[in-house]
Amino acid sequence: MLWNFKPQARAFRYVGHKDVVTSVQFSPLGNLLASASRDRTVRLWIPDKRGKSSEFKAHTAPVRSVDFSADGQFLATASEDKSIKVWNMYRQRFLYSLYRHTHWVRCAKFSPDGRLIVSCSEDKTIKIWDTTNKQCVNNFSDFVGFANFVAFNPNGTCIASAGSDHTVKIWDIRVNKLLQHYQVHSGGVNCVSFHPSGNYLITASSDGTLKILDLLEGRLIYTLQGHTGPVFTVSFSKGGELFTSGGADAQVLLWRTNFDELTCKDIFKRNLKRLHFDSPPHLLDIYPRTPHPHERKVETVEINPKLDVIDLQTSTPPVVDILSFDSTTTMETTVRTLPEKGEEVCGYFLNPSLMSECSPTNLKKKTEDMSDLPPESQRTIPLAVSDALEHIMDQLNVLTQTVSILEQRLTLTEDKLNDCLENQQKLFSAIQQKS
């Protein structure tokens, strides 16, 4: 569902997936919306009133996450088929797969510069991949539990993992070292999100709470209570002034932060002061002048918005159902990344100056536009035949993948045989020289 909150709450509901939707993300330019589903497909949507979409079919199991690179050229998908796949958004085609995990892959994220991919799996490992040579360059193991979610910090030097063992861990990938280890939740941690400044991290947990960590101080500063069940996802806005959370209580909560009171430059100046040493201590100055921050009692602020926030879980917000009617695509996709010049696009979501175009009267027009689509009974291809064709396409995709894997293995075998022949030739020539 695509929501807009001003001047009043309203939404578009995009219908196309045949099973649970597990992950969604906007492209950096906002002209595409990627979604992953348990129906083993990834869809790219054009977020307008027509809702055109194209399917990517290459995974053989439910897809758990989607992630665009910072330049929008690539899309990484993680699946329960133990693989990570990378797609080219300009050429609209499948590029390559990453195979090293031995269990379901739960999440895969690009680094800010696009050179690395971090992934986490139920095999209790976190892997770092080089997108240039397609190799695993680093491996972090956790023998207690597995990571549900991983993310790079804004400058790409650290990764944060949300653990099923109730922990949050910060790893420095430059020195391959665990920097911080937080045990602040009483349930599994499902998601984390870095503030754009990189100084704060927010976590979502199955214990029903959100926690905000101060990474500079290394401590918990806020506990947020608003959901009535497990919280599955959380994300800061691009500027960091807002963040959203969603949970099992079928609610999406929108929060406002107070981190924007200080600019990033002010924060960095304040942190630089900590690097300056005090004057040499006097002989009588035995104890520190001020108590050490780690010795004082850690206090957190608990926030419960239920008494102040209006519950919008009603039938008041108008919702427009948009059916996807584009043809499905396989590894060689034909998705259109930008609308054509003559195509009408709802400016409400793209240009704030065009808010009048999405008035309630226009919403009625949108429903009328959607009524032009042919119903199931008037389609030229019966539904049963289309389902059978889709099943055949799925089987062909599996066969295509199997053939590609066999080709890779044959190539490796040929390389090993060539190496053996070269070694035998060298040994034979050496024996001949000795004789």
Coordinates of C-alpha atoms in Angstrom, one line a residue:
M1 CA 0.0 0.0 0.0
L2 CA 1.2 3.5 -0.9
W3 CA 0.2 6.1 1.6
N4 CA 0.1 9.9 1.6
F5 CA -0.8 11.8 4.8
K6 CA -1.5 15.3 3.5
P7 CA -4.0 16.9 3.4
Q8 CA -5.7 13.8 4.6
A9 CA -4.8 10.2 4.8
R10 CA -5.3 8.2 1.6
A11 CA -3.7 5.2 0.0
F12 CA -3.3 3.2 -3.2
R13 CA -3.5 -0.6 -2.7
Y14 CA -1.4 -2.4 -5.4
V15 CA -2.7 -6.0 -6.0
G16 CA -0.6 -8.5 -7.9
H17 CA 1.3 -10.8 -5.5
K18 CA -0.2 -14.1 -4.8
D19 CA 1.2 -14.6 -1.3
V20 CA 2.5 -12.6 1.7
V21 CA 4.6 -9.5 0.8
T22 CA 7.8 -9.6 2.8
S23 CA 9.8 -6.5 1.8
V24 CA 9.3 -3.2 -0.1
Q25 CA 11.6 -0.4 -1.0
F26 CA 11.6 2.7 -3.2
S27 CA 14.3 3.3 -5.7
P28 CA 16.6 6.3 -4.9
L29 CA 14.7 8.5 -7.4
G30 CA 11.3 7.4 -6.2
N31 CA 10.1 6.4 -9.7
L32 CA 10.1 2.6 -8.9
L33 CA 8.9 0.5 -6.0
A34 CA 10.3 -3.0 -5.5
S35 CA 8.5 -5.7 -3.6
A36 CA 9.4 -9.2 -2.5
S37 CA 6.9 -11.9 -1.7
R38 CA 6.5 -15.5 -0.6
D39 CA 5.1 -16.3 -4.0
R40 CA 8.8 -16.5 -5.1
T41 CA 8.7 -13.4 -7.2
V42 CA 10.0 -9.8 -7.1
R43 CA 7.8 -7.1 -8.6
L44 CA 8.8 -3.6 -9.8
W45 CA 5.9 -1.1 -9.6
I46 CA 5.5 2.3 -11.2
P47 CA 3.8 4.2 -8.3
D48 CA 1.0 5.9 -10.2
K49 CA -2.7 5.3 -10.6
R50 CA -2.2 2.6 -13.3
G51 CA 0.1 0.6 -11.1
K52 CA 2.0 -1.1 -13.9
S53 CA 4.4 -3.8 -12.7
S54 CA 6.7 -6.5 -13.9
E55 CA 7.7 -9.7 -12.3
F56 CA 11.2 -11.0 -11.8
K57 CA 11.2 -14.8 -11.6
A58 CA 14.5 -16.4 -10.8
H59 CA 14.2 -17.6 -7.2
T60 CA 12.9 -21.0 -6.4
A61 CA 11.7 -20.2 -2.9
P62 CA 10.1 -17.3 -1.0
V63 CA 12.0 -14.0 -1.4
R64 CA 12.7 -12.3 1.9
S65 CA 14.2 -8.8 1.0
V66 CA 14.8 -6.3 -1.8
D67 CA 17.4 -3.5 -1.8
F68 CA 18.3 -0.9 -4.4
S69 CA 21.9 0.3 -4.7
A70 CA 22.5 4.0 -3.9
D71 CA 22.7 5.0 -7.6
G72 CA 19.5 2.9 -8.4
Q73 CA 21.3 0.8 -11.1
F74 CA 21.1 -2.5 -9.3
L75 CA 18.7 -4.5 -7.1
A76 CA 19.7 -7.2 -4.7
T77 CA 17.2 -9.9 -3.6
A78 CA 17.6 -12.5 -0.9
S79 CA 15.6 -15.7 -0.8
E80 CA 15.0 -18.9 1.1
D81 CA 16.6 -20.8 -1.8
K82 CA 19.9 -19.9 0.0
S83 CA 21.0 -17.4 -2.7
I84 CA 21.3 -13.7 -3.3
K85 CA 20.6 -12.4 -6.8
V86 CA 21.6 -9.1 -8.3
W87 CA 19.6 -7.4 -11.1
N88 CA 20.4 -4.6 -13.5
M89 CA 17.8 -2.0 -13.5
Y90 CA 18.9 -0.1 -16.7
R91 CA 19.1 -3.2 -18.9
Q92 CA 16.3 -4.8 -17.0
R93 CA 17.9 -8.2 -16.6
F94 CA 19.3 -10.7 -14.2
L95 CA 23.1 -10.4 -13.6
Y96 CA 24.4 -13.0 -11.2
S97 CA 23.8 -15.1 -8.1
L98 CA 25.8 -15.3 -4.9
Y99 CA 25.9 -18.8 -3.4
R100 CA 27.8 -19.5 -0.1
H101 CA 25.1 -19.6 2.5
T102 CA 23.9 -23.0 3.7
H103 CA 20.5 -22.0 5.0
W104 CA 17.7 -19.4 4.2
V105 CA 19.0 -15.9 3.5
R106 CA 16.9 -13.4 5.4
C107 CA 18.4 -10.1 4.2
A108 CA 20.9 -8.6 1.7
K109 CA 21.9 -4.9 1.6
F110 CA 24.2 -2.8 -0.6
S111 CA 26.9 -0.6 1.0
P112 CA 26.5 3.1 0.4
D113 CA 29.1 3.1 -2.4
G114 CA 27.7 -0.1 -4.0
R115 CA 31.0 -2.0 -3.8
L116 CA 29.8 -4.4 -1.1
I117 CA 26.8 -6.4 -0.2
V118 CA 26.1 -7.7 3.3
S119 CA 23.8 -10.6 3.9
C120 CA 22.6 -12.6 6.9
S121 CA 21.3 -16.2 7.0
E122 CA 19.8 -18.7 9.3
D123 CA 23.1 -20.6 9.0
K124 CA 24.3 -18.1 11.8
T125 CA 26.7 -16.2 9.5
I126 CA 26.9 -12.7 8.2
K127 CA 28.8 -12.5 4.9
I128 CA 30.3 -9.5 3.1
W129 CA 30.4 -9.8 -0.7
D130 CA 32.5 -7.9 -3.3
T131 CA 30.2 -6.9 -6.2
T132 CA 33.2 -6.6 -8.6
N133 CA 34.6 -10.2 -8.4
K134 CA 31.3 -11.7 -6.9
Q135 CA 33.3 -13.3 -4.1
C136 CA 32.7 -13.6 -0.3
V137 CA 35.4 -11.4 1.2
N138 CA 34.5 -11.6 4.9
N139 CA 32.5 -13.8 7.2
F140 CA 31.1 -13.0 10.7
S141 CA 29.8 -16.0 12.8
D142 CA 27.4 -16.0 15.7
F143 CA 27.0 -19.3 17.4
V144 CA 24.2 -18.3 19.7
G145 CA 21.5 -17.2 17.2
F146 CA 21.1 -15.9 13.6
A147 CA 20.6 -12.4 12.3
N148 CA 17.2 -11.4 11.1
F149 CA 18.4 -8.2 9.5
V150 CA 21.6 -6.4 8.6
A151 CA 22.4 -2.8 7.5
F152 CA 25.4 -0.6 6.7
N153 CA 25.9 2.6 8.6
P154 CA 25.8 5.8 6.4
N155 CA 29.5 5.9 5.8
G156 CA 29.8 2.2 5.0
T157 CA 32.4 1.3 7.6
C158 CA 30.2 -0.7 10.0
I159 CA 27.3 -3.1 9.9
A160 CA 24.5 -3.6 12.4
S161 CA 22.8 -6.9 12.9
A162 CA 19.5 -7.6 14.5
G163 CA 19.7 -11.0 16.3
S164 CA 17.2 -13.7 17.0
D165 CA 19.0 -14.1 20.4
H166 CA 17.6 -10.6 21.5
T167 CA 20.9 -8.8 20.7
V168 CA 22.1 -6.0 18.5
K169 CA 25.7 -6.0 17.3
I170 CA 27.8 -3.4 15.6
W171 CA 30.7 -4.8 13.5
D172 CA 33.6 -2.8 12.0
I173 CA 34.4 -4.3 8.6
R174 CA 37.7 -2.5 8.3
V175 CA 39.3 -4.4 11.2
N176 CA 36.8 -7.3 11.3
K177 CA 36.0 -6.6 15.0
L178 CA 32.8 -6.5 17.1
L179 CA 32.6 -2.9 18.3
Q180 CA 29.4 -2.8 20.4
H181 CA 27.0 -5.5 21.7
Y182 CA 23.6 -4.5 23.1
Q183 CA 21.3 -6.7 25.1
V184 CA 18.4 -4.4 25.6
H185 CA 15.4 -6.4 24.3
S186 CA 13.6 -9.3 25.8
G187 CA 12.6 -10.8 22.5
G188 CA 14.1 -11.3 19.1
V189 CA 15.2 -8.2 17.2
N190 CA 13.6 -8.0 13.7
C191 CA 14.9 -4.8 12.2
V192 CA 17.3 -1.9 12.6
S193 CA 17.8 1.4 11.0
F194 CA 20.6 4.0 11.2
H195 CA 19.9 7.7 11.6
P196 CA 21.4 9.6 8.6
S197 CA 24.0 11.1 10.9
G198 CA 25.2 7.6 11.9
N199 CA 25.1 8.5 15.6
Y200 CA 21.8 6.7 16.4
L201 CA 20.4 3.3 15.8
I202 CA 16.7 2.3 16.2
T203 CA 15.7 -1.3 16.7
A204 CA 12.4 -3.2 16.4
S205 CA 11.7 -6.3 18.4
S206 CA 9.2 -9.1 19.0
D207 CA 8.9 -7.8 22.6
G208 CA 6.7 -5.1 21.3
T209 CA 9.1 -2.2 21.8
L210 CA 11.3 0.1 19.8
K211 CA 14.7 1.1 21.2
I212 CA 16.9 4.0 20.2
L213 CA 20.6 3.5 20.9
D214 CA 23.2 6.3 21.1
L215 CA 26.2 4.8 19.3
L216 CA 28.6 7.5 20.5
E217 CA 27.8 7.0 24.1
G218 CA 27.2 3.3 23.7
R219 CA 24.0 3.2 25.6
L220 CA 20.2 3.0 25.3
I221 CA 18.5 6.4 25.4
Y222 CA 14.8 5.8 24.4
T223 CA 12.3 3.0 24.8
L224 CA 9.2 3.5 22.6
Q225 CA 6.0 1.6 23.4
G226 CA 3.1 2.0 21.0
H227 CA 2.5 -1.4 19.3
T228 CA 0.4 -4.1 21.0
G229 CA 2.4 -7.0 19.5
P230 CA 5.7 -7.8 17.9
V231 CA 7.3 -5.0 15.8
F232 CA 8.6 -6.3 12.5
T233 CA 10.1 -3.3 10.7
V234 CA 11.3 0.3 11.4
S235 CA 12.9 2.9 9.1
F236 CA 14.2 6.4 9.4
S237 CA 13.2 9.0 6.8
K238 CA 15.8 10.3 4.4
G239 CA 16.5 13.3 6.5
G240 CA 16.1 11.6 9.8
E241 CA 13.3 13.9 11.2
L242 CA 10.8 11.1 11.1
F243 CA 10.7 7.3 11.3
T244 CA 8.0 4.7 10.9
S245 CA 7.3 1.3 12.5
G246 CA 5.1 -1.6 11.6
G247 CA 4.0 -4.6 13.6
A248 CA 1.8 -7.6 14.0
D249 CA -1.0 -5.4 15.3
A250 CA -1.7 -4.3 11.7
Q251 CA -0.6 -0.7 12.5
V252 CA 1.9 1.6 10.9
L253 CA 3.1 4.2 13.4
L254 CA 4.7 7.5 12.3
W255 CA 7.1 9.1 14.8
R256 CA 8.8 12.4 15.0
T257 CA 12.4 12.6 16.2
N258 CA 14.3 15.3 18.1
F259 CA 17.6 14.5 16.5
D260 CA 17.3 17.4 14.0
E261 CA 17.7 19.9 16.8
L262 CA 21.5 19.7 16.2
T263 CA 22.9 19.5 12.7
C264 CA 25.5 16.9 11.8
K265 CA 28.3 19.5 11.9
D266 CA 27.4 20.6 15.4
I267 CA 27.4 16.9 16.5
F268 CA 30.8 16.3 15.0
K269 CA 32.2 19.5 16.6
R270 CA 30.9 18.3 20.0
N271 CA 32.4 14.9 19.5
L272 CA 35.8 16.4 18.6
K273 CA 36.0 18.0 22.0
R274 CA 36.1 14.5 23.6
L275 CA 39.4 13.9 21.9
H276 CA 41.1 16.8 23.8
F277 CA 42.8 15.8 27.0
D278 CA 42.4 17.7 30.3
S279 CA 45.3 19.5 31.9
P280 CA 47.7 17.3 33.9
P281 CA 46.3 16.3 37.3
H282 CA 47.5 18.0 40.5
L283 CA 49.0 15.9 43.2
L284 CA 46.0 16.5 45.4
D285 CA 43.6 15.7 42.6
I286 CA 43.3 12.0 43.2
Y287 CA 39.8 11.3 41.9
P288 CA 38.4 12.5 38.5
R289 CA 36.9 15.9 38.5
T290 CA 33.7 14.6 37.1
P291 CA 32.1 11.1 37.3
H292 CA 32.9 8.8 34.4
P293 CA 29.9 8.4 32.1
H294 CA 30.1 4.6 32.4
E295 CA 29.8 4.7 36.2
R296 CA 26.6 6.6 36.4
K297 CA 23.3 4.7 36.4
V298 CA 22.0 4.3 32.9
E299 CA 18.6 5.9 32.6
T300 CA 16.3 5.6 29.6
V301 CA 13.2 7.6 28.7
E302 CA 10.1 5.5 28.0
I303 CA 7.6 7.0 25.5
N304 CA 4.1 5.7 25.1
P305 CA 2.1 7.6 22.4
K306 CA -1.2 5.9 22.9
L307 CA -2.7 8.7 24.9
D308 CA -1.7 11.5 22.5
V309 CA -1.9 9.9 19.0
I310 CA -5.1 9.6 17.1
D311 CA -5.7 6.0 15.9
L312 CA -6.2 6.0 12.1
Q313 CA -7.1 2.3 12.0
T314 CA -10.6 3.1 10.7
S315 CA -12.4 2.9 7.4
T316 CA -12.1 6.7 7.0
P317 CA -9.0 6.9 4.7
P318 CA -10.1 6.3 1.1
V319 CA -8.2 3.4 -0.5
V320 CA -8.0 2.8 -4.3
D321 CA -7.4 -0.8 -5.4
I322 CA -5.0 -1.0 -8.3
L323 CA -4.7 -4.4 -10.1
S324 CA -1.5 -5.2 -11.9
F325 CA -2.1 -6.2 -15.5
D326 CA 1.4 -6.2 -17.0
S327 CA 2.8 -9.4 -18.4
T328 CA 5.2 -11.4 -16.2
T329 CA 8.8 -11.6 -17.0
T330 CA 11.6 -14.1 -16.2
M331 CA 15.3 -13.6 -16.1
E332 CA 15.3 -11.5 -19.2
T333 CA 12.8 -8.8 -18.1
T334 CA 11.3 -6.0 -20.1
V335 CA 10.3 -3.7 -17.3
R336 CA 10.0 0.1 -18.0
T337 CA 11.9 2.2 -15.4
L338 CA 10.3 5.5 -16.4
P339 CA 6.8 6.4 -17.6
E340 CA 6.6 7.5 -21.2
K341 CA 6.1 11.2 -22.0
G342 CA 2.5 10.7 -23.0
E343 CA 1.6 8.7 -19.9
E344 CA -0.4 10.3 -17.2
V345 CA 1.2 10.1 -13.8
C346 CA -0.4 11.0 -10.5
G347 CA 1.6 14.1 -9.4
Y348 CA 0.4 13.7 -5.8
F349 CA 3.2 11.3 -5.0
L350 CA 5.8 12.9 -7.2
N351 CA 5.3 16.7 -7.0
P352 CA 3.7 18.4 -4.0
S353 CA 2.6 21.3 -6.1
L354 CA 0.1 19.0 -7.9
M355 CA -1.9 18.1 -4.8
S356 CA -5.2 19.3 -6.4
E357 CA -4.9 16.5 -8.9
C358 CA -5.6 13.9 -6.2
S359 CA -8.8 15.4 -4.8
P360 CA -11.7 13.0 -3.8
T361 CA -13.2 13.6 -7.3
N362 CA -10.1 12.4 -8.9
L363 CA -10.1 9.3 -6.7
K364 CA -13.5 8.5 -8.2
K365 CA -12.0 8.9 -11.7
K366 CA -9.2 6.5 -10.7
T367 CA -11.8 3.9 -9.8
E368 CA -13.5 4.5 -13.1
D369 CA -10.2 4.1 -14.9
M370 CA -9.6 0.8 -13.2
S371 CA -13.1 -0.4 -14.3
D372 CA -11.9 -0.3 -17.9
L373 CA -9.8 -3.3 -17.2
P374 CA -11.3 -6.5 -18.7
P375 CA -12.9 -8.8 -16.0
E376 CA -11.9 -12.4 -15.5
S377 CA -14.9 -13.7 -17.6
Q378 CA -14.0 -11.5 -20.6
R379 CA -10.4 -12.4 -20.9
T380 CA -9.4 -14.2 -24.1
I381 CA -7.3 -16.8 -22.1
P382 CA -9.2 -18.8 -19.5
L383 CA -8.0 -18.5 -15.9
A384 CA -7.1 -22.2 -15.7
V385 CA -5.0 -22.1 -18.8
S386 CA -3.2 -19.0 -17.6
D387 CA -2.4 -20.7 -14.2
A388 CA -1.2 -23.8 -16.1
L389 CA 1.1 -21.6 -18.3
E390 CA 2.4 -19.9 -15.2
H391 CA 3.2 -23.2 -13.6
I392 CA 5.0 -24.3 -16.8
M393 CA 7.0 -21.0 -16.8
D394 CA 8.0 -21.7 -13.2
Q395 CA 9.2 -25.2 -14.1
L396 CA 11.1 -23.8 -17.1
N397 CA 12.8 -21.2 -14.8
V398 CA 13.8 -24.1 -12.5
L399 CA 15.2 -26.0 -15.4
T400 CA 17.1 -22.9 -16.7
Q401 CA 18.7 -22.4 -13.3
T402 CA 19.6 -26.1 -13.1
V403 CA 21.3 -25.9 -16.5
S404 CA 23.2 -22.8 -15.5
I405 CA 24.4 -24.5 -12.3
L406 CA 25.5 -27.6 -14.3
E407 CA 27.3 -25.4 -16.8
Q408 CA 29.2 -23.7 -13.9
R409 CA 30.1 -27.1 -12.5
L410 CA 31.3 -28.4 -15.9
T411 CA 33.4 -25.3 -16.3
L412 CA 35.0 -25.9 -12.9
T413 CA 35.6 -29.5 -13.8
E414 CA 37.2 -28.6 -17.1
D415 CA 39.5 -26.1 -15.4
K416 CA 40.6 -28.8 -12.8
L417 CA 41.2 -31.3 -15.6
N418 CA 43.3 -28.8 -17.5
D419 CA 45.3 -28.1 -14.3
C420 CA 45.9 -31.8 -13.8
L421 CA 47.0 -32.3 -17.4
E422 CA 49.4 -29.3 -17.1
N423 CA 50.8 -30.8 -13.9
Q424 CA 51.2 -34.2 -15.5
Q425 CA 53.0 -32.6 -18.5
K426 CA 55.3 -30.8 -16.2
L427 CA 56.1 -34.0 -14.2
F428 CA 56.7 -35.9 -17.4
S429 CA 59.0 -33.3 -18.8
A430 CA 60.9 -33.2 -15.5
I431 CA 61.3 -37.0 -15.4
Q432 CA 62.5 -36.9 -19.0
Q433 CA 65.1 -34.3 -18.2
K434 CA 66.4 -36.3 -15.2
S435 CA 66.7 -39.5 -17.3

